[in-house]
Coordinates of C-alpha atoms in Angstrom, one line a residue:
M247 CA 63.1 142.1 -0.1
I248 CA 59.0 143.8 0.4
P249 CA 60.2 146.8 3.0
E250 CA 62.4 147.9 0.5
A251 CA 60.4 148.1 -2.1
V252 CA 58.1 149.9 -1.1
E253 CA 60.5 152.5 0.2
A254 CA 62.0 153.0 -3.7
H255 CA 58.1 153.6 -4.4
S256 CA 57.0 155.7 -2.0
T257 CA 60.3 157.7 -2.5
Q258 CA 59.7 158.2 -6.1
L259 CA 55.9 158.6 -5.2
Q260 CA 57.1 161.1 -3.9
Q261 CA 59.8 163.0 -6.2
V262 CA 57.1 162.6 -9.4
S263 CA 54.8 164.2 -6.6
N264 CA 57.3 167.4 -5.7
Q265 CA 57.3 167.9 -9.9
V266 CA 53.5 167.8 -10.7
A267 CA 53.2 170.4 -8.4
R268 CA 55.5 172.9 -9.1
I269 CA 54.6 172.1 -12.5
K270 CA 50.4 173.2 -11.3
S271 CA 52.3 176.3 -9.8
E272 CA 54.1 177.8 -12.6
T273 CA 51.1 177.9 -14.6
G274 CA 49.2 179.0 -12.2
G275 CA 47.4 175.6 -11.6
G276 CA 46.9 174.9 -14.7
T277 CA 44.4 177.8 -15.9
G278 CA 46.9 179.6 -17.8
I279 CA 50.5 180.3 -19.2
D280 CA 53.2 183.7 -18.2
T281 CA 53.1 184.6 -22.6
E282 CA 57.1 186.8 -21.5
N283 CA 59.3 185.5 -24.0
S284 CA 62.4 185.4 -21.8
Q285 CA 59.7 182.1 -19.9
T286 CA 57.5 180.5 -22.9
S287 CA 59.0 178.0 -24.4
S288 CA 60.2 176.4 -21.3
L289 CA 57.0 176.8 -19.1
L290 CA 55.3 174.8 -23.0
S291 CA 58.2 172.1 -22.1
T292 CA 57.2 172.2 -18.8
V293 CA 54.2 172.0 -19.2
Q294 CA 53.9 168.9 -21.8
S295 CA 55.4 166.7 -19.7
L296 CA 53.3 166.9 -17.7
P297 CA 50.8 164.2 -18.8
A298 CA 53.4 162.0 -18.6
L299 CA 54.4 162.7 -15.2
L300 CA 50.1 161.8 -13.8
E301 CA 50.8 158.8 -16.1
K302 CA 54.2 157.7 -13.8
K303 CA 52.4 158.9 -10.0
K304 CA 49.0 156.4 -11.0
T305 CA 51.3 153.6 -12.0
L306 CA 53.5 154.3 -9.2
E307 CA 50.1 154.4 -6.5
T308 CA 48.8 151.5 -7.7
H309 CA 51.8 149.4 -7.8
L310 CA 52.6 150.9 -4.2
E311 CA 48.9 149.4 -3.7
I312 CA 49.8 146.3 -4.7
I313 CA 53.0 146.0 -2.4
K314 CA 50.7 146.6 1.0
A315 CA 48.4 144.3 -0.3
T316 CA 51.5 141.0 -0.4
M317 CA 52.7 142.4 3.1
N318 CA 49.1 142.3 4.6
I319 CA 48.9 138.9 3.2
I320 CA 52.3 138.2 4.0
S321 CA 51.0 139.5 7.9
Q322 CA 48.5 137.3 8.4
R323 CA 49.5 134.0 6.8
E324 CA 52.9 135.3 8.9
V325 CA 55.0 132.8 5.9
Y326 CA 58.6 134.7 7.6
K327 CA 57.9 131.6 10.4
F328 CA 57.2 128.7 8.6
A329 CA 60.0 130.3 5.6
E330 CA 62.4 130.7 8.3
L331 CA 62.4 126.6 9.3
E332 CA 61.9 125.4 5.3
E333 CA 65.0 127.3 4.8
S334 CA 66.8 125.7 7.4
I335 CA 65.7 122.5 6.9
I336 CA 67.3 123.0 2.7
N337 CA 70.4 124.4 3.5
S338 CA 71.9 122.3 6.2
Q339 CA 70.0 119.0 6.2
H340 CA 68.5 120.1 10.3
G341 CA 65.0 119.8 10.6
D342 CA 63.5 120.6 14.8
K343 CA 60.9 118.4 14.3
A344 CA 59.5 120.3 17.5
K345 CA 59.2 123.7 15.8
V346 CA 57.7 121.2 13.1
L347 CA 55.2 120.4 15.2
E348 CA 54.6 123.4 17.0
L349 CA 53.7 125.0 13.1
L350 CA 51.7 122.0 12.3
Q351 CA 49.5 122.1 15.6
N352 CA 49.1 126.4 14.8
P353 CA 45.7 126.8 14.7
D354 CA 46.0 130.1 12.5
M355 CA 48.3 128.8 10.3
L356 CA 46.2 128.4 6.9
L357 CA 45.7 124.2 6.1
E358 CA 48.4 124.9 2.9
D359 CA 51.2 126.4 4.9
K360 CA 51.1 123.5 6.5
I361 CA 51.2 120.8 3.9
R362 CA 54.2 123.3 2.5
A363 CA 56.4 122.5 5.5
L364 CA 55.4 119.4 6.3
A365 CA 56.6 118.4 2.7
V366 CA 59.7 119.9 3.0
Y367 CA 60.7 118.4 5.9
L368 CA 59.5 114.4 4.7
L369 CA 61.2 114.6 2.1
V370 CA 64.0 116.0 3.3
M371 CA 64.6 115.0 6.0
N372 CA 63.6 111.3 5.8
P373 CA 62.1 110.8 9.2
S374 CA 61.1 107.2 10.6
S375 CA 57.5 106.2 9.9
Q376 CA 56.7 107.0 13.8
D377 CA 56.8 110.6 12.5
V378 CA 56.1 110.3 9.8
D379 CA 52.9 109.2 11.5
Q380 CA 53.1 111.6 14.1
L381 CA 53.1 115.3 12.0
V382 CA 50.4 114.0 9.8
G383 CA 47.6 113.0 11.7
V384 CA 48.8 116.2 13.7
V385 CA 47.8 117.6 10.5
E386 CA 44.9 116.0 9.3
Q387 CA 43.6 117.2 12.6
F388 CA 43.0 120.2 10.3
V389 CA 41.4 118.6 7.1
G390 CA 37.8 118.3 8.3
E391 CA 35.1 118.1 5.5
L392 CA 35.5 120.9 3.2
E393 CA 37.0 119.6 -0.2
E394 CA 39.7 121.4 -1.4
N395 CA 41.2 120.6 2.4
K396 CA 41.2 116.7 1.7
R397 CA 42.9 117.4 -2.1
L398 CA 45.4 119.7 -0.6
F399 CA 46.4 116.9 1.9
K400 CA 46.4 114.1 -1.0
T401 CA 49.6 115.7 -0.8
I402 CA 50.9 114.5 1.9
T403 CA 49.2 111.3 1.6
Y404 CA 52.1 110.4 -1.9
I405 CA 54.1 111.1 -0.1
K406 CA 53.9 109.0 2.6
R407 CA 53.1 106.3 -0.3
M408 CA 56.1 107.3 -1.6
L409 CA 58.1 107.3 1.8
S410 CA 56.1 103.9 2.3
L411 CA 57.9 101.3 -0.7
T412 CA 61.3 103.9 -0.2
G413 CA 61.1 103.1 3.7
F414 CA 64.4 101.3 3.4
G415 CA 66.6 103.9 3.8
M416 CA 64.2 105.7 6.3
N417 CA 65.8 105.5 10.1
P418 CA 64.7 102.4 11.5
P419 CA 62.5 102.8 14.7
S420 CA 63.9 101.8 17.9
V421 CA 63.3 99.2 20.0
S422 CA 63.3 98.9 23.3
S423 CA 64.6 96.6 25.4
D424 CA 62.0 94.2 26.3
S425 CA 63.5 91.4 24.0
T426 CA 60.3 89.0 25.0
D427 CA 57.5 92.0 23.3
P428 CA 56.3 90.6 19.9
T429 CA 55.7 94.1 18.3
N430 CA 59.9 94.5 19.3
V431 CA 60.9 90.9 17.3
A432 CA 58.8 91.3 14.3
T433 CA 60.1 95.3 13.9
A434 CA 63.4 93.7 14.6
T435 CA 63.8 90.8 12.3
L436 CA 61.7 93.0 10.1
W437 CA 65.1 95.8 10.0
S438 CA 67.5 93.0 10.2
F439 CA 65.9 91.3 6.6
A440 CA 65.7 95.2 4.8
D441 CA 69.4 95.6 5.8
R442 CA 70.8 92.0 4.9
A443 CA 68.4 92.5 1.7
A444 CA 69.9 95.5 1.1
Q445 CA 73.6 94.5 0.9
S446 CA 72.4 91.2 -1.1
L447 CA 71.6 93.8 -3.3
M448 CA 74.5 95.2 -3.7
Q449 CA 76.4 92.8 -3.2
A450 CA 74.8 91.0 -6.8
Q451 CA 75.6 94.3 -8.6
K452 CA 79.4 94.0 -7.8
H453 CA 79.4 90.9 -9.5
V454 CA 77.0 91.5 -12.3
K455 CA 78.9 94.6 -13.1
G456 CA 81.8 92.5 -13.3
L457 CA 80.8 90.2 -15.7
V458 CA 78.3 93.4 -18.2
G459 CA 80.5 97.0 -17.7
G460 CA 79.7 100.2 -18.7
E461 CA 79.9 99.7 -21.9
K462 CA 77.0 100.9 -24.6
L463 CA 77.5 98.1 -26.3
L464 CA 78.2 95.1 -23.5
R465 CA 81.1 92.5 -23.4
A466 CA 78.7 89.9 -23.3
T467 CA 77.2 91.5 -26.5
R468 CA 79.6 91.2 -28.8
M469 CA 81.0 88.3 -27.6
I470 CA 77.6 85.4 -28.9
D471 CA 77.7 88.2 -31.9
A472 CA 80.8 87.3 -32.5
V473 CA 80.3 83.4 -31.8
C474 CA 76.7 83.2 -34.7
K475 CA 78.2 85.3 -37.1
D476 CA 80.0 83.9 -40.6
A477 CA 84.1 83.1 -39.9
T478 CA 84.8 82.7 -43.8
S479 CA 89.1 81.8 -43.4
P480 CA 91.6 81.1 -40.7
N481 CA 92.7 84.6 -40.5
V482 CA 88.5 86.0 -39.6
A483 CA 88.2 83.0 -36.9
A484 CA 91.8 83.6 -35.3
E485 CA 90.8 87.7 -35.2
V486 CA 88.1 86.3 -33.2
D487 CA 89.9 84.2 -30.8
A488 CA 92.4 87.1 -30.3
E489 CA 90.0 88.7 -28.6
F490 CA 87.9 87.2 -27.1
L491 CA 90.2 83.3 -26.7
Y492 CA 89.6 80.0 -28.2
F493 CA 86.4 78.9 -25.4
D494 CA 87.7 75.0 -25.6
P495 CA 88.1 73.0 -21.9
K496 CA 90.6 70.8 -22.7
M497 CA 93.3 74.1 -24.1
P498 CA 94.5 74.8 -20.9
D499 CA 93.1 78.8 -19.6
G500 CA 95.0 81.7 -21.9
Q501 CA 96.1 79.8 -24.8
I502 CA 94.1 79.8 -28.6
P503 CA 94.7 76.7 -30.1
A504 CA 97.4 76.9 -33.2
S505 CA 94.6 76.4 -36.0
S506 CA 91.3 78.1 -35.8
R507 CA 88.8 75.3 -37.2
I508 CA 86.6 77.0 -40.2
R509 CA 83.2 77.9 -38.0
T510 CA 79.8 77.8 -39.8
Q511 CA 76.4 80.5 -38.8
F512 CA 75.3 79.5 -36.2
N513 CA 71.5 78.7 -36.8
R514 CA 69.1 80.4 -35.1

């Protein structure tokens, strides 16, 4: 987009410069005006437009310098490299770890650009803890002792902590076939426990949803509120029983007694 902007500004600047040169040539370099009746009106109109053209030319020159400076910064920082990588990660949900690692190891790239690219990769790809430690370690080598760099690196520290808190969603680390290795046994046990905990949580959610539905006023709340209120007449009590059933262990399931008792208000 920036190259097209440079070309458009250059074209417009050239057109304005040509108009300024034409006006100055028609007015004799600005020293006088041909006062013949046939040309006076045209030259006056042309000369009056000269200040606006000069101001427009100055503005275009300023814009062109800004665009050129921006292009130089982009070229020096090699923004196009991590911009393409970020786009592929976000749009296709596919990140090449090797490319990310190559970018992070580039000594010429600014630390803030490395942190940005790494943050995008970690948040989108949800890598394993080993990959997180490896990539973060590469970036950490370039932090040094500068306070500004340490402040920037806190971004990755925060993301890493957040990923550790949501570790059940991360890819489980690979375990070698050596079942006698205590490390492998502990790792397998940890992820087995995490998987079982997640399954138990899902089952609990299903059971709870059956009791408390998605209504704003939950059924359990309405039931408790109804039975705690006064039933001032058999009709009111019958309506409550018809909606919530009569919870009497001596009555068959689903049946409502012929005559409902008058219930008094619940004493808290």
